[in-house]
Coordinates of C-alpha atoms in Angstrom, one line a residue:
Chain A
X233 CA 112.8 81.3 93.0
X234 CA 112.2 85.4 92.4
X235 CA 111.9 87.2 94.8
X236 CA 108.8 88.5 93.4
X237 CA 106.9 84.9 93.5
X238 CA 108.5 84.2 97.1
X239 CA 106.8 87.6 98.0
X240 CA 103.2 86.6 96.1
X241 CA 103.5 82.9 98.0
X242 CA 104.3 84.4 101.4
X243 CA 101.6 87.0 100.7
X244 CA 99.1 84.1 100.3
X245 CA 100.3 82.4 103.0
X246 CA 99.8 85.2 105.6
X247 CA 96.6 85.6 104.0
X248 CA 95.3 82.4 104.8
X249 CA 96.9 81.9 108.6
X250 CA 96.3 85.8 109.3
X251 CA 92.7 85.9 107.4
X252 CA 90.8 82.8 107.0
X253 CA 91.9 81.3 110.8
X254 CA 90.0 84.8 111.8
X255 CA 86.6 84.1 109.9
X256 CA 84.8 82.0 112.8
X257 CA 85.9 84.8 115.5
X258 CA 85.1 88.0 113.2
X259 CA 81.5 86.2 112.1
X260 CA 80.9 85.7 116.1
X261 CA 81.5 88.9 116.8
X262 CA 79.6 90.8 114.3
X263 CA 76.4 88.6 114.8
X264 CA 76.8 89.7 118.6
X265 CA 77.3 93.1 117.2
X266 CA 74.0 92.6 115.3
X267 CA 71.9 91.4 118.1
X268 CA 72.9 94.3 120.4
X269 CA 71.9 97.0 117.9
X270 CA 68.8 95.3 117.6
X271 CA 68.3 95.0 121.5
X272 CA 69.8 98.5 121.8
X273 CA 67.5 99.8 119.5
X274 CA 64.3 98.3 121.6
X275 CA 63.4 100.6 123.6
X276 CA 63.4 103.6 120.4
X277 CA 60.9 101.0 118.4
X278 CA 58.6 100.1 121.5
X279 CA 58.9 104.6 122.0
X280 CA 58.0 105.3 118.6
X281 CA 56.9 102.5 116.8
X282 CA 59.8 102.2 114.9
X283 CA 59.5 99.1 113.9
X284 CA 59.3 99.1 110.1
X285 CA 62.6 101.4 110.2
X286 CA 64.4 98.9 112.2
X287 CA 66.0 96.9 109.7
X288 CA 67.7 101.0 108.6
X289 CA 68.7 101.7 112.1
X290 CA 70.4 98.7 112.8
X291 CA 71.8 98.4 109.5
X292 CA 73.3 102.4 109.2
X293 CA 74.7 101.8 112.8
X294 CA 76.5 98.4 112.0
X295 CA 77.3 99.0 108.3
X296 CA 78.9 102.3 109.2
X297 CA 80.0 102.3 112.2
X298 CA 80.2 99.5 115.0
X299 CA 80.9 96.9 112.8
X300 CA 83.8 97.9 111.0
X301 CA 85.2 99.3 114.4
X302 CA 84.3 96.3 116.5
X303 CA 85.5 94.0 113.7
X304 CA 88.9 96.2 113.5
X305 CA 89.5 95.6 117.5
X306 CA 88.9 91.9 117.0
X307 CA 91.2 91.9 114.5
X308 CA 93.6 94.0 116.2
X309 CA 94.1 91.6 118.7
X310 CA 93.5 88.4 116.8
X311 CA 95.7 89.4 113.5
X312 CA 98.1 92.5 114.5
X313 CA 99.3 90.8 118.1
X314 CA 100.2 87.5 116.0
X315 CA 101.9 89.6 113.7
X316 CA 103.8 91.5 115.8
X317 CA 104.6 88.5 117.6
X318 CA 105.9 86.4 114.5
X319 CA 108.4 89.6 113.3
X320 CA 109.7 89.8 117.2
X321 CA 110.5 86.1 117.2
X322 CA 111.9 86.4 113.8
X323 CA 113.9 89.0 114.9
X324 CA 115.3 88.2 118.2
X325 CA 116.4 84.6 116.7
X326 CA 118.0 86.9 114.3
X327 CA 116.5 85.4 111.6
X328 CA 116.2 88.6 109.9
X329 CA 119.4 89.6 110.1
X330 CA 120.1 86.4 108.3
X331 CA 118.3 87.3 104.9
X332 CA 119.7 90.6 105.2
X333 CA 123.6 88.8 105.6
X334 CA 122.5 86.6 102.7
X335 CA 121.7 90.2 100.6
X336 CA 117.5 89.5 100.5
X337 CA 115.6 92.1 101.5
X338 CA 113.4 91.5 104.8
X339 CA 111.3 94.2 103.4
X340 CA 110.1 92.6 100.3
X341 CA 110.3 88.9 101.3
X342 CA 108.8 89.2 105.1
X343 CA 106.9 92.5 105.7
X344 CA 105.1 93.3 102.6
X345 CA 103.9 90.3 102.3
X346 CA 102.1 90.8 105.3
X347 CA 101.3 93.9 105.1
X348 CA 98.8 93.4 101.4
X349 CA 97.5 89.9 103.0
X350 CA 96.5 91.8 106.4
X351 CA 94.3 95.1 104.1
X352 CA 93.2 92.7 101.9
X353 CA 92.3 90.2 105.0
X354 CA 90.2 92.9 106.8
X355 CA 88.3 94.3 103.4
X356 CA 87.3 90.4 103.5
X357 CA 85.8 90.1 106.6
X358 CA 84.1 93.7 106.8
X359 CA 82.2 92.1 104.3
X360 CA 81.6 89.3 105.7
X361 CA 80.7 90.3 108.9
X362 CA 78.4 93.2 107.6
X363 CA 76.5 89.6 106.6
X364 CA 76.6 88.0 110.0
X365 CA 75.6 91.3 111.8
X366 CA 72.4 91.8 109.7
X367 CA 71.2 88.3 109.5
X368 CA 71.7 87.9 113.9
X369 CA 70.2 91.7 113.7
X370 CA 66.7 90.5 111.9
X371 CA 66.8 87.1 113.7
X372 CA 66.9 89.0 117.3
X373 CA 64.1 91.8 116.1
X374 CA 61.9 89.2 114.6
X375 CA 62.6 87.0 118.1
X376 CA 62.5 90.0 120.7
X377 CA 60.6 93.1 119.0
X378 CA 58.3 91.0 116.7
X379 CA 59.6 92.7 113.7
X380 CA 59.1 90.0 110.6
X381 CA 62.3 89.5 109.0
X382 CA 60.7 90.5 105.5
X383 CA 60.1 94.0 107.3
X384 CA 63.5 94.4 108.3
X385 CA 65.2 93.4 105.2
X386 CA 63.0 95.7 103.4
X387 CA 63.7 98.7 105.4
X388 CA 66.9 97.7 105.4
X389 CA 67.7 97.6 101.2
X390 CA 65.2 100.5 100.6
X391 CA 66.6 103.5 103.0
X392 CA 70.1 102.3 103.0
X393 CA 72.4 104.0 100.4
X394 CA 75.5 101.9 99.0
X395 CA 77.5 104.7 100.2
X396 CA 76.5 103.5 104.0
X397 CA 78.2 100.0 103.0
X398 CA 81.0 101.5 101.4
X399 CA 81.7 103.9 104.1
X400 CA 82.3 100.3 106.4
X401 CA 84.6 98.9 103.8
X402 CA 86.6 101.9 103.5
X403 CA 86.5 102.2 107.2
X404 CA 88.0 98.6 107.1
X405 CA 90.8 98.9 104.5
X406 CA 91.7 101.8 106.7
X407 CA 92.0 100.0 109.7
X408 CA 94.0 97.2 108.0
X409 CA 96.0 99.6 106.8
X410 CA 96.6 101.0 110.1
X411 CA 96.7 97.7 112.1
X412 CA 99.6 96.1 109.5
X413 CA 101.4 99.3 110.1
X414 CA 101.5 99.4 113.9
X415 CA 102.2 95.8 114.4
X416 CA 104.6 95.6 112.2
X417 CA 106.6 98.2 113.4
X418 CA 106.5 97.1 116.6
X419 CA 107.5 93.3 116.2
X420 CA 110.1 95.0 113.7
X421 CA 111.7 96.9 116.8
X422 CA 111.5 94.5 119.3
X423 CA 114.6 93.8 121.7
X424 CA 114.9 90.6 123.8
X425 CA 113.5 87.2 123.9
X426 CA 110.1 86.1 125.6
X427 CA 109.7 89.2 127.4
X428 CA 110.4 91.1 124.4
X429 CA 107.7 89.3 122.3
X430 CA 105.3 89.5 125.0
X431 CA 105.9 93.7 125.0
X432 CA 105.6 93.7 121.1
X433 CA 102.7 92.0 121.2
X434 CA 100.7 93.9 123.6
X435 CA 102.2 97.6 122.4
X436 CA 100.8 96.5 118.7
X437 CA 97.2 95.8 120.3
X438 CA 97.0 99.0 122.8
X439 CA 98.7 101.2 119.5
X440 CA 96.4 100.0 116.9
X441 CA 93.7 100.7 119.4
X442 CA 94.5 104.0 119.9
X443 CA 95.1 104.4 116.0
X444 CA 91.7 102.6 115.2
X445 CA 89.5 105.2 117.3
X446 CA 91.3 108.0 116.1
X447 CA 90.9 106.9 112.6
X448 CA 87.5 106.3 112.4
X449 CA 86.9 109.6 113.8
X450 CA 88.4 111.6 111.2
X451 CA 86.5 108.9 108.7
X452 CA 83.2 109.5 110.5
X453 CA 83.8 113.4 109.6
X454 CA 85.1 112.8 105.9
X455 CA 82.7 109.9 105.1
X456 CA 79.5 111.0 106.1
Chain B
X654 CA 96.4 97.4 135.4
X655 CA 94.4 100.6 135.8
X656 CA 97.3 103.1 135.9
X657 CA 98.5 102.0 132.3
X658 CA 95.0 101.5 131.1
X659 CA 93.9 105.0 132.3
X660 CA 95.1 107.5 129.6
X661 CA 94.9 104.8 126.9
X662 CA 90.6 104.6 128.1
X663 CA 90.7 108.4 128.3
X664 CA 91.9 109.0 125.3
X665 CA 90.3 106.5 123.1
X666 CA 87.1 107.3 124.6
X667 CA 87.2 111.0 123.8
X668 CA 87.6 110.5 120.3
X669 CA 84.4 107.3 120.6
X670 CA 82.6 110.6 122.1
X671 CA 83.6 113.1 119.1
X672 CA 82.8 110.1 116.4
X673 CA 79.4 109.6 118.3
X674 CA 78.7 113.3 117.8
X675 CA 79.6 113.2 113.7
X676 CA 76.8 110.6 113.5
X677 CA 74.3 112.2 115.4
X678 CA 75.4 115.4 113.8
X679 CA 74.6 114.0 109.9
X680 CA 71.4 112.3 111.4
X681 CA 69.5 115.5 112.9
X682 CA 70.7 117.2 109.6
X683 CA 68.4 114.3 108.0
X684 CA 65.9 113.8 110.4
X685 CA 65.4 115.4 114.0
X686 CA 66.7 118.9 113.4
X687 CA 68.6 119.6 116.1
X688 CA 71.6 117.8 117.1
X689 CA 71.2 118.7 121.0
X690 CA 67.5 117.0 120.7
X691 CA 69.7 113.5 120.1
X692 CA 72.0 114.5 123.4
X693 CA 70.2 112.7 126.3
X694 CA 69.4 109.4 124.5
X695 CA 73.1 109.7 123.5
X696 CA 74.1 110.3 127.3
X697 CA 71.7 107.2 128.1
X698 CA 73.3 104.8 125.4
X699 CA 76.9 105.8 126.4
X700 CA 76.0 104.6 130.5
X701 CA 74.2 101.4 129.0
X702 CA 76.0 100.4 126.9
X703 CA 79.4 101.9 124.9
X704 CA 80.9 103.2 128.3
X705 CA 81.0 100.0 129.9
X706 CA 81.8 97.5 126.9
X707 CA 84.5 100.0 124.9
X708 CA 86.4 100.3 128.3
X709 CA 86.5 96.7 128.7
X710 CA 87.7 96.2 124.8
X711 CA 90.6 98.8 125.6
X712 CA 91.4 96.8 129.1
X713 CA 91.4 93.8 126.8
X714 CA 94.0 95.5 124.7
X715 CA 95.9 96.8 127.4
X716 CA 95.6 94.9 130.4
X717 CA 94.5 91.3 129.1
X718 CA 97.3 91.3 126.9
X719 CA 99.7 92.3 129.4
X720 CA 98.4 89.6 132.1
X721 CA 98.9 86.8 129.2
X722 CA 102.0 88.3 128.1
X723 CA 103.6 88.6 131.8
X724 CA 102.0 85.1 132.8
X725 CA 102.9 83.3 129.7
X726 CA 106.8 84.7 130.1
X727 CA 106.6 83.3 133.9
X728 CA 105.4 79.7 132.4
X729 CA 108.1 79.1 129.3
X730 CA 110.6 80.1 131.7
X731 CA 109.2 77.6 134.3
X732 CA 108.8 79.9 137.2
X733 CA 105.3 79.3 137.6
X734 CA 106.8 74.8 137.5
X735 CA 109.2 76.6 140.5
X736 CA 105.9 78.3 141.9
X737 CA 104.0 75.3 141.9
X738 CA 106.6 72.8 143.4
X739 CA 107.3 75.1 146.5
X740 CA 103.4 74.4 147.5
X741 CA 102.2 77.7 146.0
X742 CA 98.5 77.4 144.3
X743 CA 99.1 79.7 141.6
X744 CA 95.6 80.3 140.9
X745 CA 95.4 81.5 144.4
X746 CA 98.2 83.2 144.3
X747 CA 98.7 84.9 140.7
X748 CA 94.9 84.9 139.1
X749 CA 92.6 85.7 142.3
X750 CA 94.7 89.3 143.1
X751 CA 93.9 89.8 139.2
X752 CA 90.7 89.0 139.3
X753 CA 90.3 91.1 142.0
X754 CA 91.6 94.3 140.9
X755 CA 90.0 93.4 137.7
X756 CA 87.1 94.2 138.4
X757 CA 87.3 97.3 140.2
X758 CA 89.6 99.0 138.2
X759 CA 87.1 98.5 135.2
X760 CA 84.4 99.7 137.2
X761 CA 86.3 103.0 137.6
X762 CA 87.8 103.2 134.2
X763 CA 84.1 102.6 132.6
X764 CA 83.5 105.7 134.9
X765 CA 86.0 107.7 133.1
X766 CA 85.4 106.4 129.6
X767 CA 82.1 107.7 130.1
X768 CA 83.2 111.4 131.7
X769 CA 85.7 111.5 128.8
X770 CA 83.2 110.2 125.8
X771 CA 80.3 112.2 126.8
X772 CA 82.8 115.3 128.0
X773 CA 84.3 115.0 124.8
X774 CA 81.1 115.0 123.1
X775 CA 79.8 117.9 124.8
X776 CA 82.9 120.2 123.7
X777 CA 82.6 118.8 120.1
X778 CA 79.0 119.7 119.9
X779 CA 79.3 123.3 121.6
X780 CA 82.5 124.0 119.4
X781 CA 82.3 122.5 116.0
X782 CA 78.5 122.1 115.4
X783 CA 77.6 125.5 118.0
X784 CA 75.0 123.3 119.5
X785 CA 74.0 122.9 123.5
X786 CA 76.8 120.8 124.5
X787 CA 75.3 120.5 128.1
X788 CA 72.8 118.3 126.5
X789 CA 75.3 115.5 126.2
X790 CA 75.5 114.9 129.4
X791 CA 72.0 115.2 130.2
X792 CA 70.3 112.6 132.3
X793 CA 66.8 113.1 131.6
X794 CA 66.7 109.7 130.0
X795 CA 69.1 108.2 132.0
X796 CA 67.7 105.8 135.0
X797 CA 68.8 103.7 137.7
X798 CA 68.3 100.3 135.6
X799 CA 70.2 101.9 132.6
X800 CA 73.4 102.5 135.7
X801 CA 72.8 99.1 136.8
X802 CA 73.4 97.5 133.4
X803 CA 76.5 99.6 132.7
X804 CA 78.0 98.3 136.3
X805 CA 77.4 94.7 135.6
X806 CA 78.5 94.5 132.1
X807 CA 81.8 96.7 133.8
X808 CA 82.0 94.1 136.5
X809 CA 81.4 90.8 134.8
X810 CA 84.4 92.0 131.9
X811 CA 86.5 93.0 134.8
X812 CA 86.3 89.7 136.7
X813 CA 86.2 87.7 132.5
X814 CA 89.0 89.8 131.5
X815 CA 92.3 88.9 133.4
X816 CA 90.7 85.3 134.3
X817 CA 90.6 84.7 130.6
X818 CA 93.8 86.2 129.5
X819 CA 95.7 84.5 132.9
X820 CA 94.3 81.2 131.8
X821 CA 95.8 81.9 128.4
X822 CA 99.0 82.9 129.8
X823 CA 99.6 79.9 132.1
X824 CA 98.8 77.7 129.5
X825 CA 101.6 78.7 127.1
X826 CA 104.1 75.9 126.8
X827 CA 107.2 76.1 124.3
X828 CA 109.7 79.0 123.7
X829 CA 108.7 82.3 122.9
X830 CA 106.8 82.2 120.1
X831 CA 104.5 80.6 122.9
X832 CA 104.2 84.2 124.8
X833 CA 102.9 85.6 121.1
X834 CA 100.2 82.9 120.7
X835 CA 98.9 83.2 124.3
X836 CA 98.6 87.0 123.9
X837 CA 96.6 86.4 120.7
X838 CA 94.4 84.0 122.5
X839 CA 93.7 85.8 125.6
X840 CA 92.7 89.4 123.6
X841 CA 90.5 87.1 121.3
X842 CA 89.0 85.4 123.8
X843 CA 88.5 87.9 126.5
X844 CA 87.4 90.8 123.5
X845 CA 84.7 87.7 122.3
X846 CA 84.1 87.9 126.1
X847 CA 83.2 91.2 126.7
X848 CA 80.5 91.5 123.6
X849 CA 79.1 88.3 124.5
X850 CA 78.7 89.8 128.6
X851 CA 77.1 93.3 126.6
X852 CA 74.6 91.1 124.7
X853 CA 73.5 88.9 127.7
X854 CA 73.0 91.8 129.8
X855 CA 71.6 94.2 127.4
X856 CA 68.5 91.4 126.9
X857 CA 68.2 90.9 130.3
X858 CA 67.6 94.4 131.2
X859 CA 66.1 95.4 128.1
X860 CA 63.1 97.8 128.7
X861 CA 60.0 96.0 128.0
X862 CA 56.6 97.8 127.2

């Protein structure tokens, strides 16, 4: 086998453990995200009577901004820890030294793999999650604010430009880009056996945390 | 679990503050005006609600994570077996302190999420937008039942947090590969947590008219 097909299979592979095992936990969160905008947002519709504009301000606040970021944390700790994990093991059994010995590249057959799977994983479930959020959003306004779903959907497609959903999706690619990085890296380093999984594992989370806020601030400035 | 968490919250939540300010920045451009106008109900939203639950979400990353990893290394190496047969109750005795300190350390770190967001916001008003930066941390809208939500959704996460990620940990069986999965399931579980705990309490003290 090439190493080119072993590196599309493994791709597809990670894909489907790192991505598709994420979709119930990503779709939880984002409908919570949804039904606190909505709730959030209360007390400014009840103020103003706001109510026709709801379906906008909870949809420019998830779309943009909290569910891309929320989504990326989740994922952080769902995808990037696992990955870190799975390199650390792989190298403190030394089983990467072993490719290398046998002249295969690690790189190519192991880590970029990964790497495409995990972007392409968290472009998916932005998406998907951008659904979630708005459907819990207008459930929860119709349920607490009395705001028919009709209304919110309306005011939702009409003042929302596709760059506001866009923005979310580049957001996302960006944090996959940043969370395969990181955890990578740090399963890639890692020295010693449980303890040194354990530390890989938790540096990749708190790092891609740190990289995630910072991220979508410059984003926030460059996107808007 | 505080000390470690402290510069990771401070940080984090100084650049939450900044982004918060780009949004409200392109919004009064649109529709209010004036960014400083959007500063108190800013101020308000960060103590109700993105102090408490992004601190928790960075605990979860750094302190959850460490609790499985630390406790799920003690069980595959059978010291919590060695715990347990010298008459120890290692709940008592290894999730309870946790617990514990869980919760008041998240108490005080939502504190300075909130001085470093809303600080943070304040200097990125003033200095890139030359706006009033004092109106970020303005409390004209800001009441006691707004302080009260933010310190239970702070206290419940503290208290969810390391019980979660503990339970994860202890759980582990196998080699290491084991400590990897019982991080994974105590920062999914305990971050799943923590929005859950900010959506329970945000309709329980919503403001009704």
């Amino acid at each position: 086998m090439s190493t080119a097909t072993f590196c599309v299979r493994e791709g597809m592979r990670a894909g489907a453990e790192l991505g598709f095992d994420s979709l119930a936990v990503t779709l939880s969160a984002a409908a919570f995200i949804g039904g606190i905008m909505v709730v959030q947002a209360g007390p400014f519709v009840h103020l103003l009577g706001a109510g026709p504009v709801l379906g906008w301000a909870a949809g420019y606040t998830v779309l943009r901004e909290f569910g891309p970021l929320l989504v990326g944390l989740v994922f952080s700790g769902r995808v990037g820890a696992r990955n870190a994990a799975e390199l650390a093991v792989l190298r403190s059994s030394e089983q990467l030294d072993a490719l290398r010995a046998i002249g295969l590249s690690p790189f190519w057959l192991v880590v970029l793999p990964r790497v495409l799977a995990m972007i392409l994983a968290a472009a998916c479930l932005s998406v998907l999650g951008d659904l979630a959020a708005v459907l819990a959003g207008s459930v929860v306004g119709r349920a607490l604010l009395g705001v028919e779903v009709g209304t919110f959907i309306r005011s939702f497609s009409a003042l929302l430009h596709p760059m506001d959903f866009a923005a979310g999706v580049i957001k996302a690619v960006a944090f996959g880009v940043a969370i395969a990085s990181v955890s990578s890296y740090f399963g890639l380093t890692a020295e010693g056996g449980a303890q040194g999984v354990g530390r890989a594992a938790t540096r990749s989370v708190v790092w891609s945390a740190l990289t995630l806020l910072v991220i979508d601030y410059l984003l926030t400035g460059a996107l808007s | 679990m505080g000390n470690r968490s402290l510069l990771l919250v401070a940080a984090c939540m100084a650049f939450f503050g900044m982004m918060m300010v780009e949004h409200a920045h392109y919004q009064a451009t649109r529709v209010v005006g004036e960014l400083s106008r959007v500063g108190p109900m800013m101020f308000q939203l960060l103590v109700r609600e993105f102090a408490p639950t992004f601190t928790a979400l960075l605990v979860v990353a750094r302190a959850g994570a460490g609790v499985a990893a630390e406790l799920s290394a003690m069980a595959v190496t059978e010291q919590v077996d060695a715990l347990r047969m010298s008459g120890v109750d290692e709940v008592e005795e290894l999730v309870a302190p946790r617990v514990l300190a869980g919760v008041l350390v998240t108490l005080a770190l939502s504190v300075v999420g909130l001085a470093a967001s809303a600080g943070a916001a304040a200097a990125a008003a003033t200095y890139l937008h030359s706006s009033d930066g004092a109106a970020f941390y303005d409390t004209r809208f800001t009441h006691t039942r707004d302080l009260l939500s933010g310190a239970l959704k702070a206290a419940l996460d503290g208290a969810l947090i390391p019980f979660l990620s503990a339970r994860a940990g202890l759980r582990a069986r196998g080699g290491s590969a084991a400590v990897g999965g019982a991080v994974t399931e105590a920062v999914v579980t305990a971050s799943l947590a923590v929005i859950a705990v900010d959506l329970v309490v945000g309709l329980a003290t919503m403001v009704r008219s």
